[in-house]
Coordinates of C-alpha atoms in Angstrom, one line a residue:
X25 CA -21.0 3.6 -30.2
X26 CA -19.0 2.0 -32.5
X27 CA -17.1 3.5 -35.7
X28 CA -19.5 4.7 -38.4
X29 CA -18.9 5.5 -42.4
X30 CA -17.4 8.9 -41.9
X31 CA -14.9 8.4 -39.1
X32 CA -13.9 5.0 -40.8
X33 CA -13.2 7.2 -44.1
X34 CA -11.4 9.3 -41.7
X35 CA -9.4 6.7 -40.2
X36 CA -8.4 5.2 -43.7
X37 CA -7.4 8.9 -44.7
X38 CA -4.6 9.2 -42.2
X39 CA -6.3 10.6 -39.5
X40 CA -4.3 9.1 -36.8
X41 CA -1.4 10.2 -37.9
X42 CA -1.9 13.8 -38.8
X43 CA -3.8 14.1 -35.0
X44 CA -0.6 12.3 -33.7
X45 CA 1.8 15.1 -35.6
X46 CA -0.3 18.0 -34.0
X47 CA 0.4 16.4 -30.4
X48 CA 3.7 15.5 -30.7
X49 CA 4.5 19.0 -32.0
X50 CA 6.5 20.8 -29.3
X51 CA 7.2 24.6 -29.4
X52 CA 10.0 26.1 -27.8
X53 CA 9.6 29.1 -24.6
X54 CA 6.8 29.5 -21.9
X55 CA 4.8 31.9 -24.0
X56 CA 3.0 29.6 -26.5
X57 CA -0.3 30.8 -28.1
X58 CA -3.3 29.0 -26.2
X59 CA -4.7 28.0 -29.6
X60 CA -1.4 25.5 -30.1
X61 CA -1.5 24.2 -26.9
X62 CA -5.6 23.3 -27.0
X63 CA -5.0 22.2 -30.4
X64 CA -2.3 19.4 -29.4
X65 CA -5.0 18.5 -26.6
X66 CA -7.7 18.0 -28.7
X67 CA -5.7 16.1 -31.5
X68 CA -5.0 13.7 -28.7
X69 CA -8.2 13.8 -27.1
X70 CA -10.1 12.7 -30.1
X71 CA -7.7 9.9 -30.5
X72 CA -8.3 8.6 -27.1
X73 CA -11.9 8.8 -27.8
X74 CA -12.0 7.0 -30.9
X75 CA -10.2 4.4 -29.5
X76 CA -12.8 3.2 -27.0
X77 CA -15.6 2.9 -29.9
X78 CA -15.4 0.6 -32.2
X79 CA -16.0 -3.0 -31.6
X80 CA -12.7 -5.5 -30.3
X81 CA -10.9 -5.6 -34.1
X82 CA -11.3 -2.2 -34.6
X83 CA -10.1 -1.0 -31.0
X84 CA -7.0 -3.2 -31.6
X85 CA -6.0 -2.2 -34.8
X86 CA -6.3 1.9 -33.7
X87 CA -4.1 0.9 -30.6
X88 CA -1.8 -0.9 -32.7
X89 CA -1.5 2.4 -34.9
X90 CA -0.9 4.6 -31.9
X91 CA 1.5 2.5 -30.4
X92 CA 3.7 2.7 -33.4
X93 CA 2.9 6.4 -33.8
X94 CA 4.8 6.4 -29.9
X95 CA 1.6 7.7 -28.5
X96 CA 3.0 6.5 -24.9
X97 CA 6.4 8.7 -24.7
X98 CA 4.4 11.2 -25.8
X99 CA 1.9 10.7 -23.0
X100 CA 5.2 10.5 -20.7
X101 CA 6.4 14.0 -21.9
X102 CA 3.3 15.8 -21.7
X103 CA 3.1 14.6 -17.8
X104 CA 6.4 17.0 -17.6
X105 CA 4.6 19.4 -19.5
X106 CA 4.5 23.1 -17.6
X107 CA 0.6 23.8 -18.0
X108 CA -1.3 21.4 -15.8
X109 CA -4.4 20.7 -18.6
X110 CA -0.9 18.9 -20.7
X111 CA -1.0 16.6 -17.4
X112 CA -4.5 16.0 -17.3
X113 CA -4.5 14.9 -20.8
X114 CA -1.3 12.6 -20.4
X115 CA -3.2 11.1 -17.5
X116 CA -7.1 10.6 -19.5
X117 CA -4.7 9.4 -22.6
X118 CA -3.2 6.8 -20.9
X119 CA -6.7 5.3 -19.1
X120 CA -8.4 5.1 -22.2
X121 CA -5.6 3.4 -23.5
X122 CA -5.6 1.0 -20.9
X123 CA -9.5 0.2 -21.3
X124 CA -8.5 -1.2 -24.8
X125 CA -5.7 -3.9 -23.3
X126 CA -2.8 -1.4 -23.4
X127 CA -1.1 -4.1 -20.9
X128 CA -1.0 -7.3 -23.5
X129 CA 1.1 -5.1 -25.8
X130 CA 3.2 -2.6 -23.7
X131 CA 6.6 -4.0 -22.8
X132 CA 7.9 -3.9 -19.1
X133 CA 10.4 -1.1 -19.3
X134 CA 7.6 1.5 -21.0
X135 CA 4.9 -0.1 -18.2
X136 CA 7.5 0.8 -15.6
X137 CA 8.0 4.2 -16.6
X138 CA 4.6 4.5 -16.8
X139 CA 3.6 3.4 -13.2
X140 CA 6.4 5.5 -12.0
X141 CA 5.0 8.6 -13.7
X142 CA 1.6 8.2 -12.6
X143 CA 2.6 7.7 -8.7
X144 CA 4.9 11.0 -9.2
X145 CA 2.0 12.9 -10.6
X146 CA -0.2 11.3 -7.6
X147 CA 2.1 12.8 -5.4
X148 CA 2.4 16.0 -6.6
X149 CA -0.2 17.7 -4.6
X150 CA -3.2 20.2 -6.1
X151 CA -0.7 23.1 -5.8
X152 CA 0.4 23.4 -9.8
X153 CA -3.7 22.8 -10.3
X154 CA -4.9 25.9 -8.3
X155 CA -2.5 28.0 -9.2
X156 CA -2.4 27.7 -12.7
X157 CA -6.5 27.7 -12.5
X158 CA -6.6 30.9 -10.6
X159 CA -4.0 32.7 -12.5
X160 CA -5.6 35.1 -15.5
X161 CA -2.5 34.4 -17.5
X162 CA -3.4 30.3 -17.3
X163 CA -7.0 30.5 -16.2
X164 CA -8.1 29.6 -20.0
X165 CA -7.7 26.0 -18.8
X166 CA -10.2 25.8 -16.8
X167 CA -12.7 25.6 -19.9
X168 CA -11.0 21.7 -20.1
X169 CA -11.4 20.7 -16.3
X170 CA -14.7 21.9 -16.5
X171 CA -15.7 19.5 -19.0
X172 CA -14.7 16.6 -16.5
X173 CA -18.0 18.4 -14.6
X174 CA -20.4 20.6 -16.8
X175 CA -21.0 23.7 -15.8
X176 CA -18.9 24.6 -13.0
X177 CA -16.8 27.4 -11.4
X178 CA -13.5 27.0 -11.0
X179 CA -13.1 29.2 -7.4
X180 CA -10.1 28.3 -4.8
X181 CA -12.4 25.9 -3.5
X182 CA -13.4 23.9 -6.5
X183 CA -10.0 23.7 -8.1
X184 CA -8.4 21.2 -6.1
X185 CA -11.5 19.0 -6.8
X186 CA -10.5 18.6 -10.3
X187 CA -6.3 17.5 -9.1
X188 CA -8.0 15.0 -6.8
X189 CA -10.1 13.7 -9.8
X190 CA -7.2 13.5 -12.2
X191 CA -5.0 12.1 -9.4
X192 CA -7.8 9.4 -9.0
X193 CA -8.1 8.5 -12.2
X194 CA -3.6 8.6 -12.7
X195 CA -3.2 6.0 -9.9
X196 CA -5.7 3.5 -11.3
X197 CA -3.7 4.0 -14.8
X198 CA -0.9 1.9 -13.1
X199 CA -3.2 -0.9 -11.7
X200 CA -5.2 -1.2 -14.9
X201 CA -1.9 -1.2 -16.6
X202 CA -1.3 -4.5 -14.8
X203 CA -5.1 -6.0 -14.5
X204 CA -5.4 -5.4 -18.2
X205 CA -1.9 -7.8 -18.6
X206 CA -3.5 -11.1 -16.4
X207 CA -2.3 -13.7 -17.6
X208 CA 0.2 -16.4 -17.9
X209 CA 2.8 -13.8 -18.5
X210 CA 2.4 -12.2 -14.9
X211 CA 4.7 -12.7 -12.6
X212 CA 7.6 -12.3 -15.4
X213 CA 5.9 -9.5 -16.5
X214 CA 5.6 -7.5 -13.1
X215 CA 9.2 -8.8 -12.0
X216 CA 10.7 -7.0 -14.6
X217 CA 9.5 -3.8 -14.0
X218 CA 10.2 -4.1 -10.3
X219 CA 13.9 -5.3 -11.8
X220 CA 13.9 -2.5 -13.9
X221 CA 12.6 0.6 -11.8
X222 CA 12.4 -0.8 -7.9
X223 CA 11.6 2.6 -6.8
X224 CA 8.0 2.1 -8.1
X225 CA 7.2 0.0 -4.9
X226 CA 8.3 3.0 -2.6
X227 CA 5.8 5.4 -4.5
X228 CA 3.1 3.3 -4.3
X229 CA 3.5 3.0 -0.9
X230 CA 3.6 6.5 -0.3
X231 CA 0.6 6.5 -2.4
X232 CA -1.3 4.0 -0.3
X233 CA -0.9 6.7 2.7
X234 CA -1.9 9.8 1.5
X235 CA -4.8 11.5 3.5
X236 CA -8.0 11.2 1.7
X237 CA -9.2 14.9 0.3
X238 CA -11.7 16.8 1.9
X239 CA -12.8 17.9 -1.1
X240 CA -13.0 14.7 -2.7
X241 CA -13.8 12.1 -0.2
X242 CA -14.7 9.4 -2.7
X243 CA -11.2 9.3 -3.6
X244 CA -9.7 5.8 -4.6
X245 CA -6.2 6.8 -4.5
X246 CA -4.8 4.7 -1.8
X247 CA -7.3 1.8 -2.1
X248 CA -6.3 1.3 -5.7
X249 CA -2.0 2.0 -4.9
X250 CA -2.4 -1.0 -2.3
X251 CA -4.2 -3.2 -4.9
X252 CA -1.7 -2.3 -7.4
X253 CA 1.3 -3.5 -4.9
X254 CA -0.6 -6.5 -4.4
X255 CA -0.7 -7.3 -8.3
X256 CA 2.9 -6.2 -8.5
X257 CA 3.2 -9.5 -6.3
X258 CA 0.9 -11.5 -7.3
X259 CA 1.1 -15.2 -7.3
X260 CA 0.3 -17.4 -10.3
X261 CA -3.5 -18.3 -10.5
X262 CA -2.8 -21.9 -10.1
X263 CA -0.5 -21.7 -7.2
X264 CA -1.9 -21.7 -3.8
X265 CA 1.5 -20.3 -1.7
X266 CA 2.5 -22.9 0.5
X267 CA 2.0 -25.7 -0.9
X268 CA 4.4 -28.1 -2.3
X269 CA 3.3 -29.4 -6.2
X270 CA 4.1 -32.5 -7.7
X271 CA 3.3 -31.8 -10.9
X272 CA 5.6 -30.2 -13.6
X273 CA 8.3 -29.4 -11.1
X274 CA 10.5 -27.2 -13.5
X275 CA 7.9 -25.3 -14.6
X276 CA 6.3 -24.8 -11.3
X277 CA 9.6 -23.9 -9.5
X278 CA 10.6 -21.0 -12.2
X279 CA 7.5 -19.4 -11.7
X280 CA 7.9 -19.6 -8.2
X281 CA 11.4 -18.3 -8.4
X282 CA 10.4 -15.3 -10.1
X283 CA 7.7 -14.5 -7.6
X284 CA 10.5 -15.0 -4.6
X285 CA 12.9 -12.9 -6.8
X286 CA 10.1 -10.0 -7.0
X287 CA 9.6 -10.4 -3.0
X288 CA 13.4 -10.0 -2.9
X289 CA 13.2 -6.6 -4.4
X290 CA 10.4 -5.4 -2.4
X291 CA 12.2 -6.5 0.6
X292 CA 15.0 -4.9 -0.2
X293 CA 13.5 -1.4 0.1
X294 CA 14.4 0.7 2.8
X295 CA 11.8 1.0 5.6
X296 CA 9.2 -1.6 3.7
X297 CA 8.3 -2.8 7.2
X298 CA 7.4 0.6 8.5
X299 CA 5.8 1.6 5.5
X300 CA 3.4 -1.5 5.3
X301 CA 2.5 -0.3 8.8
X302 CA 2.0 3.2 8.0
X303 CA -0.2 2.3 5.6
X304 CA -2.2 0.3 8.1
X305 CA -2.2 2.8 10.6
X306 CA -3.2 5.2 8.8
X307 CA -6.7 3.2 8.1
X308 CA -6.3 2.5 11.8
X309 CA -6.5 6.6 12.5
X310 CA -8.9 7.8 9.7
X311 CA -11.6 9.5 11.3
X312 CA -14.8 7.7 10.3
X313 CA -17.3 10.1 11.9
X314 CA -15.2 13.2 9.9
X315 CA -15.6 11.2 6.6
X316 CA -19.9 10.7 7.3
X317 CA -19.9 14.3 7.6
X318 CA -18.3 15.2 4.8
X319 CA -20.3 12.9 2.7
X320 CA -23.6 14.7 4.0
X321 CA -22.8 18.4 3.7
X322 CA -22.9 20.4 0.4
X323 CA -19.5 21.9 -0.2
X324 CA -19.1 25.1 0.5
X325 CA -18.1 27.9 -2.2
X326 CA -18.5 25.0 -4.6
X327 CA -21.5 25.2 -7.3
X328 CA -24.5 23.1 -6.8
X329 CA -23.7 21.0 -10.6
X330 CA -20.4 20.3 -8.9
X331 CA -22.1 19.3 -5.3
X332 CA -24.5 16.8 -7.4
X333 CA -22.0 15.2 -9.8
X334 CA -19.5 14.6 -6.8
X335 CA -22.7 12.9 -4.7
X336 CA -23.6 10.5 -7.7
X337 CA -20.1 9.8 -8.9
X338 CA -19.6 6.2 -7.1
X339 CA -23.0 4.9 -6.8
X340 CA -25.6 7.2 -6.5
X341 CA -26.7 8.3 -2.8
X342 CA -24.5 9.5 0.2
X343 CA -25.0 5.8 1.5
X344 CA -23.1 4.3 -1.9
X345 CA -20.1 7.1 -1.2
X346 CA -20.2 5.8 2.2
X347 CA -20.1 2.1 1.3
X348 CA -17.7 3.0 -0.9
X349 CA -15.2 4.6 1.4
X350 CA -15.4 1.3 4.0
X351 CA -15.2 -0.6 1.4
X352 CA -11.8 1.2 0.2
X353 CA -10.3 0.8 4.0
X354 CA -11.2 -3.4 4.0
X355 CA -9.3 -3.1 0.7
X356 CA -6.3 -1.6 2.2
X357 CA -6.5 -3.6 5.3
X358 CA -6.6 -6.6 3.0
X359 CA -4.3 -6.0 0.9
X360 CA -1.4 -5.1 3.6
X361 CA -2.2 -8.7 5.3
X362 CA -1.6 -10.3 1.2
X363 CA 1.5 -8.7 0.9
X364 CA 2.5 -10.1 4.8
X365 CA 1.7 -13.1 4.2
X366 CA 3.1 -13.2 0.1
X367 CA 6.4 -11.8 1.5
X368 CA 6.2 -15.2 4.4
X369 CA 6.8 -17.7 1.7
X370 CA 10.8 -16.5 0.5
X371 CA 12.0 -17.0 4.7
X372 CA 15.4 -16.4 3.8
X373 CA 14.6 -12.9 2.0
X374 CA 11.3 -11.3 3.9
X375 CA 13.8 -9.2 6.2
X376 CA 15.5 -9.4 9.1
X377 CA 13.9 -10.9 12.3
X378 CA 13.1 -7.4 13.6
X379 CA 11.1 -6.6 10.7
X380 CA 9.0 -10.0 11.0
X381 CA 8.7 -9.1 14.2
X382 CA 7.7 -5.5 13.8
X383 CA 4.8 -6.9 11.7
X384 CA 3.0 -8.9 13.9
X385 CA 0.8 -6.6 15.4
X386 CA -0.7 -5.7 12.4
X387 CA -1.5 -9.2 11.7
X388 CA -2.8 -10.1 15.2
X389 CA -5.6 -7.1 14.3
X390 CA -6.1 -8.3 10.7
X391 CA -8.0 -11.4 12.8
X392 CA -10.4 -9.4 14.2
X393 CA -13.7 -10.5 13.1
X394 CA -15.2 -7.4 11.9
X395 CA -19.1 -8.2 10.6
X396 CA -21.1 -10.4 8.9
X397 CA -21.0 -11.5 5.4
X398 CA -23.1 -9.3 3.2
X399 CA -25.9 -11.7 2.2
X400 CA -26.7 -12.2 6.0
X401 CA -27.0 -8.6 6.9
X402 CA -30.2 -7.3 8.2
X403 CA -29.5 -3.6 9.2
X404 CA -27.9 -0.9 7.5
X405 CA -24.8 -1.0 10.3
X406 CA -24.3 -4.3 9.4
X407 CA -24.1 -4.1 5.8
X408 CA -22.0 -1.1 6.3
X409 CA -19.5 -2.8 8.4
X410 CA -19.5 -5.7 6.0
X411 CA -17.9 -3.4 3.4
X412 CA -15.3 -2.3 5.6
X413 CA -14.6 -5.8 7.1
X414 CA -15.6 -8.6 4.8
X415 CA -15.2 -7.1 1.3
X416 CA -13.0 -9.4 -1.0
X417 CA -12.0 -8.2 -4.4
X418 CA -12.3 -10.6 -7.4
X419 CA -12.0 -9.3 -10.6
X420 CA -12.6 -10.4 -14.1
X421 CA -11.1 -8.0 -16.9
X422 CA -12.8 -10.4 -19.7
X423 CA -16.4 -9.9 -17.5
X424 CA -15.8 -6.2 -16.8
X425 CA -15.0 -5.1 -20.3
X426 CA -17.6 -7.5 -22.2
X427 CA -18.8 -6.3 -25.6
X428 CA -21.9 -8.3 -27.9
X429 CA -19.3 -9.0 -30.1
X430 CA -17.5 -11.0 -27.8
X431 CA -19.0 -13.8 -25.1
X432 CA -17.9 -13.7 -22.1
X433 CA -15.7 -16.2 -20.9
X434 CA -14.6 -16.8 -17.2
X435 CA -10.8 -15.9 -17.0
X436 CA -8.3 -18.4 -15.5
X437 CA -6.6 -15.5 -13.9
X438 CA -8.9 -13.7 -12.0
X439 CA -7.6 -10.4 -9.7
X440 CA -8.3 -11.8 -6.2
X441 CA -7.5 -10.6 -2.7
X442 CA -9.3 -12.3 -0.1
X443 CA -11.1 -10.7 2.7
X444 CA -9.6 -9.9 6.0
X445 CA -11.4 -12.6 8.2
X446 CA -9.2 -15.3 6.3
X447 CA -6.3 -13.1 5.5
X448 CA -5.5 -12.0 8.8
X449 CA -5.2 -15.7 10.5
X450 CA -3.2 -16.3 7.3
X451 CA -0.9 -13.8 7.4
X452 CA 0.2 -14.5 11.2
X453 CA 0.4 -17.8 11.3
X454 CA 2.6 -17.5 8.6
X455 CA 4.8 -14.9 10.3
X456 CA 4.8 -17.4 13.3
X457 CA 6.0 -20.1 11.3
X458 CA 9.4 -18.0 9.6
X459 CA 9.8 -17.5 13.0
X460 CA 9.4 -20.7 14.1
X461 CA 11.9 -21.6 11.3
X462 CA 14.4 -19.3 12.0
X463 CA 14.5 -21.2 15.5
X464 CA 13.6 -17.7 16.9
X465 CA 9.9 -18.0 18.0
X466 CA 10.1 -19.8 21.6
X467 CA 13.2 -16.9 22.4
X468 CA 11.0 -14.3 22.2
X469 CA 9.5 -15.2 25.7
X470 CA 13.2 -14.8 27.3
X471 CA 14.3 -11.5 26.2
X472 CA 14.7 -8.6 28.2
X473 CA 15.1 -6.0 26.5
X474 CA 14.0 -4.5 22.7
X475 CA 15.3 -6.3 19.6
X476 CA 17.4 -4.5 17.8
X477 CA 15.3 -2.4 14.3
X478 CA 12.2 -3.0 16.1
X479 CA 9.2 -0.6 15.1
X480 CA 8.5 1.8 17.6
X481 CA 4.4 1.1 16.5
X482 CA 4.9 -2.1 18.9
X483 CA 6.7 -3.2 22.0
X484 CA 8.4 -5.7 23.5
X485 CA 5.7 -6.7 25.4
X486 CA 3.7 -7.0 22.6
X487 CA 5.4 -9.5 21.0
X488 CA 5.7 -11.5 23.5
X489 CA 1.9 -11.3 24.1
X490 CA 1.4 -12.2 20.5
X491 CA 4.2 -15.0 20.2
X492 CA 3.2 -16.5 24.0
X493 CA 2.2 -20.4 23.7
X494 CA -1.3 -19.8 24.7
X495 CA -2.1 -16.8 22.4
X496 CA -0.4 -19.0 19.4
X497 CA -2.8 -22.0 20.7
X498 CA -5.9 -19.2 20.4
X499 CA -4.5 -18.1 17.0
X500 CA -4.7 -21.7 15.6
X501 CA -8.1 -22.0 17.1
X502 CA -9.0 -19.3 15.3
X503 CA -7.7 -20.7 12.3
X504 CA -9.5 -23.5 12.4
X505 CA -13.0 -21.8 12.8
X506 CA -12.2 -19.7 9.8
X507 CA -11.4 -22.5 7.8
X508 CA -14.9 -24.1 8.4
X509 CA -16.3 -21.1 7.8
X510 CA -14.6 -20.5 4.1
X511 CA -15.3 -23.7 3.3
X512 CA -18.9 -23.8 3.7
X513 CA -18.8 -20.1 1.8
X514 CA -17.1 -21.8 -1.1
X515 CA -19.3 -24.6 -1.1
X516 CA -22.4 -22.3 -1.5
X517 CA -20.7 -20.2 -4.0
X518 CA -19.9 -23.7 -5.9
X519 CA -23.6 -24.5 -5.8
X520 CA -24.6 -22.0 -8.1
X521 CA -24.7 -23.7 -11.0
X522 CA -24.4 -22.1 -15.0
X523 CA -22.6 -19.2 -13.2
X524 CA -18.8 -19.2 -14.5
X525 CA -18.2 -16.6 -12.3
X526 CA -19.5 -17.2 -9.1
X527 CA -17.6 -21.0 -10.0
X528 CA -14.6 -19.4 -10.5
X529 CA -14.8 -17.0 -7.1
X530 CA -15.9 -20.6 -5.4
X531 CA -12.2 -22.2 -6.7
X532 CA -10.3 -18.5 -5.2
X533 CA -12.0 -19.3 -1.8
X534 CA -11.0 -22.8 -1.7
X535 CA -7.6 -22.0 -2.5
X536 CA -7.6 -19.2 0.3
X537 CA -8.8 -22.1 2.5
X538 CA -6.2 -24.5 1.2
X539 CA -3.6 -21.7 2.1
X540 CA -4.3 -21.1 5.6
X541 CA -4.6 -24.5 6.3
X542 CA -1.1 -25.0 4.8
X543 CA 0.2 -22.4 6.7
X544 CA -0.9 -24.4 9.9
X545 CA 0.7 -27.5 8.6
X546 CA 3.9 -25.3 8.1
X547 CA 3.7 -24.0 11.7
X548 CA 3.2 -28.0 12.9
X549 CA 6.8 -28.5 11.2
X550 CA 8.6 -26.1 12.3
X551 CA 7.0 -26.1 15.8
X552 CA 8.5 -29.7 15.4
X553 CA 4.7 -31.3 16.9
X554 CA 4.2 -28.4 19.9
X555 CA 1.4 -27.4 18.8
X556 CA -0.1 -30.9 16.9
X557 CA -3.3 -31.1 19.2
X558 CA -4.5 -27.7 18.4
X559 CA -3.3 -27.9 14.2
X560 CA -5.2 -31.7 13.9
X561 CA -7.5 -31.6 11.6
X562 CA -5.4 -29.1 9.2
X563 CA -3.8 -31.4 7.0
X564 CA -7.3 -33.2 6.1
X565 CA -8.9 -29.7 5.6
X566 CA -5.9 -28.7 3.4
X567 CA -6.7 -32.0 1.1
X568 CA -10.1 -31.5 0.6
X569 CA -10.2 -27.6 -0.3
X570 CA -7.2 -28.4 -2.5
X571 CA -9.6 -30.9 -4.4
X572 CA -12.6 -28.8 -4.4
X573 CA -11.0 -25.8 -5.9
X574 CA -9.3 -28.1 -8.7
X575 CA -13.2 -29.1 -9.4
X576 CA -14.3 -26.0 -9.7
X577 CA -11.2 -25.3 -12.2
X578 CA -12.3 -28.3 -13.7
X579 CA -15.9 -27.0 -14.8
X580 CA -14.8 -23.8 -16.1
X581 CA -12.0 -25.8 -18.4
X582 CA -9.1 -24.4 -16.3
X583 CA -6.9 -27.3 -16.9
X584 CA -3.8 -26.7 -16.3
X585 CA -5.1 -25.0 -12.9
X586 CA -7.3 -28.1 -12.1
X587 CA -4.0 -30.5 -12.5
X588 CA -1.9 -28.2 -10.5
X589 CA -4.4 -27.8 -7.6
X590 CA -5.5 -31.7 -8.0
X591 CA -1.4 -32.7 -7.7
X592 CA -1.5 -30.4 -4.7
X593 CA -4.3 -32.6 -2.9
X594 CA -2.5 -35.6 -3.8
X595 CA 1.1 -34.6 -2.7
X596 CA -0.9 -33.3 0.7
X597 CA -2.3 -36.7 1.3
X598 CA 0.7 -39.1 1.1
X599 CA 1.6 -40.2 4.6
X600 CA -1.4 -38.7 6.4
X601 CA -2.2 -39.5 9.7
X602 CA -4.7 -41.8 11.0
X603 CA -6.1 -39.2 13.2
X604 CA -7.0 -36.4 10.8
X605 CA -9.7 -38.5 9.5
X606 CA -9.2 -38.2 6.1
X607 CA -11.0 -40.9 4.0
X608 CA -9.8 -43.2 1.3
X609 CA -13.0 -41.8 -1.1
X610 CA -11.3 -38.7 -0.7
X611 CA -8.0 -39.5 -1.8
X612 CA -9.1 -41.8 -4.4
X613 CA -11.5 -38.7 -5.9
X614 CA -8.4 -36.5 -6.2
X615 CA -6.6 -39.1 -7.8
X616 CA -9.2 -39.3 -10.3
X617 CA -9.1 -35.8 -10.7
X618 CA -5.5 -35.7 -11.3
X619 CA -6.4 -38.5 -14.5
X620 CA -9.5 -36.1 -15.6
X621 CA -7.2 -32.7 -15.9
X622 CA -4.2 -34.5 -17.6
X623 CA -6.4 -36.2 -20.3
X624 CA -8.2 -32.9 -21.0
X625 CA -4.4 -31.7 -21.2
X626 CA -4.1 -33.5 -23.9
X627 CA -7.1 -33.2 -25.6
X628 CA -6.7 -29.8 -25.6
X629 CA -3.1 -28.9 -26.2

């Protein structure tokens, strides 16, 4: 829209400081005249509208002005306000600020406080909103709530929907705060958040198991909370977990150490394994048929305007809402598998043997192939299954918030969660590798009683089945098949020349192949060659996948990323057995990529 001459004049005359004085004003007592509260509401609401109107420079200038005026602490205070409309305002304001790169400017201590605050709001439940909107003394707040959905009457049936909409926005704030800060500082930033307030992990896990409100079935709360957990434990974009890199060891180790420390905080939380299992089981036990009935029925007692607005709030059709629902189920599953795979790389601090054994069945279930790739689907049923089982998260804040004044560039730090198809085997093989590293994999077969601390969601028979040598061999063969499938998918994306985001997506796809291949290599090493025949070929695929990822990164101008990936490929090729079938040409090509990336870095540094 842009900031016009009149608005620019108002800003120059001190509009921000004047509105902030109104917004921060406090009146003692519980019977504050509504006009004063409404003036506070409108003052902060106006600023949060204006902060998104200008070009990038104007938005950043206004954001800086608001931060100097202590807008974040005002939002945190409003979150504790006795009136539900002021809590709504605090959530809406924070979301607006996140959309103008708040994550790049907020210190980790304040980010931690915001994430904790919005999670606590999300977990409050709708009673405070329902009671106040139906109480004659405080019902005047419905005017502001109704602005979310025009011409809506507040009734006992519709009031919970207002809370559900704000609840959805609240957990989105936590996600966007981290998503908009995606940069080389992310790993340290996230670690500092966890160090400052480790309880945010428990809060996000509790948000991830919230039941979907029947009044607002398109709620994204649980899936957004799951993605936020992944963001907090995300690896640097140039690192493939499990791959040893030979370049700039000190720098690489310092970044990995930060991730390991973050993992240590996660696994020190009480009942972390049970909570991961509960998130997974919450998805498994959700009634998809009941959800479909909710989507396709009108809402009893709610005005037509609200029903229509709700129906069209996601993608415009009931089928769109069902697709979003199924996609969110897939995101939750993939997020849990991503978290399980991540924590296994801190083998000494990723929990007890019983905790590792407790999540085996989750990773085992995650290995199922639920559907076709979306482009291969020919029926509505296949499309819906693809949304649930094959969807993968790939987001670029630069692309999603592109403006005419700023050319779109492919970010070097996309937010990625691969699909269940590849993360299921990766998580399971990594768990097996950790058990083998601890020398407890084979002894599971001789156990006669439940290990102390084993989750009630599994059984001795179950973990003995999953860790049986013949089942492990089947898992390895399945993983080898998924590697080939995934590699082909990466090559398909790589052919989309001229589309930087497709190239970036291809890079991430090859990196996920490399992670699975590296997991197989680790399993081979820790089992001392027991499964060498089945794992043969994984080292070759590891080298090829890393080389392909390096080439994608180089073509995008991500030279540091390209160098680390190519160096990993050359390191993986050292002393590789002849039986792997890796040709000298591939080794030479990766050595050339190392030299090419080094030369580019010297020029562009």
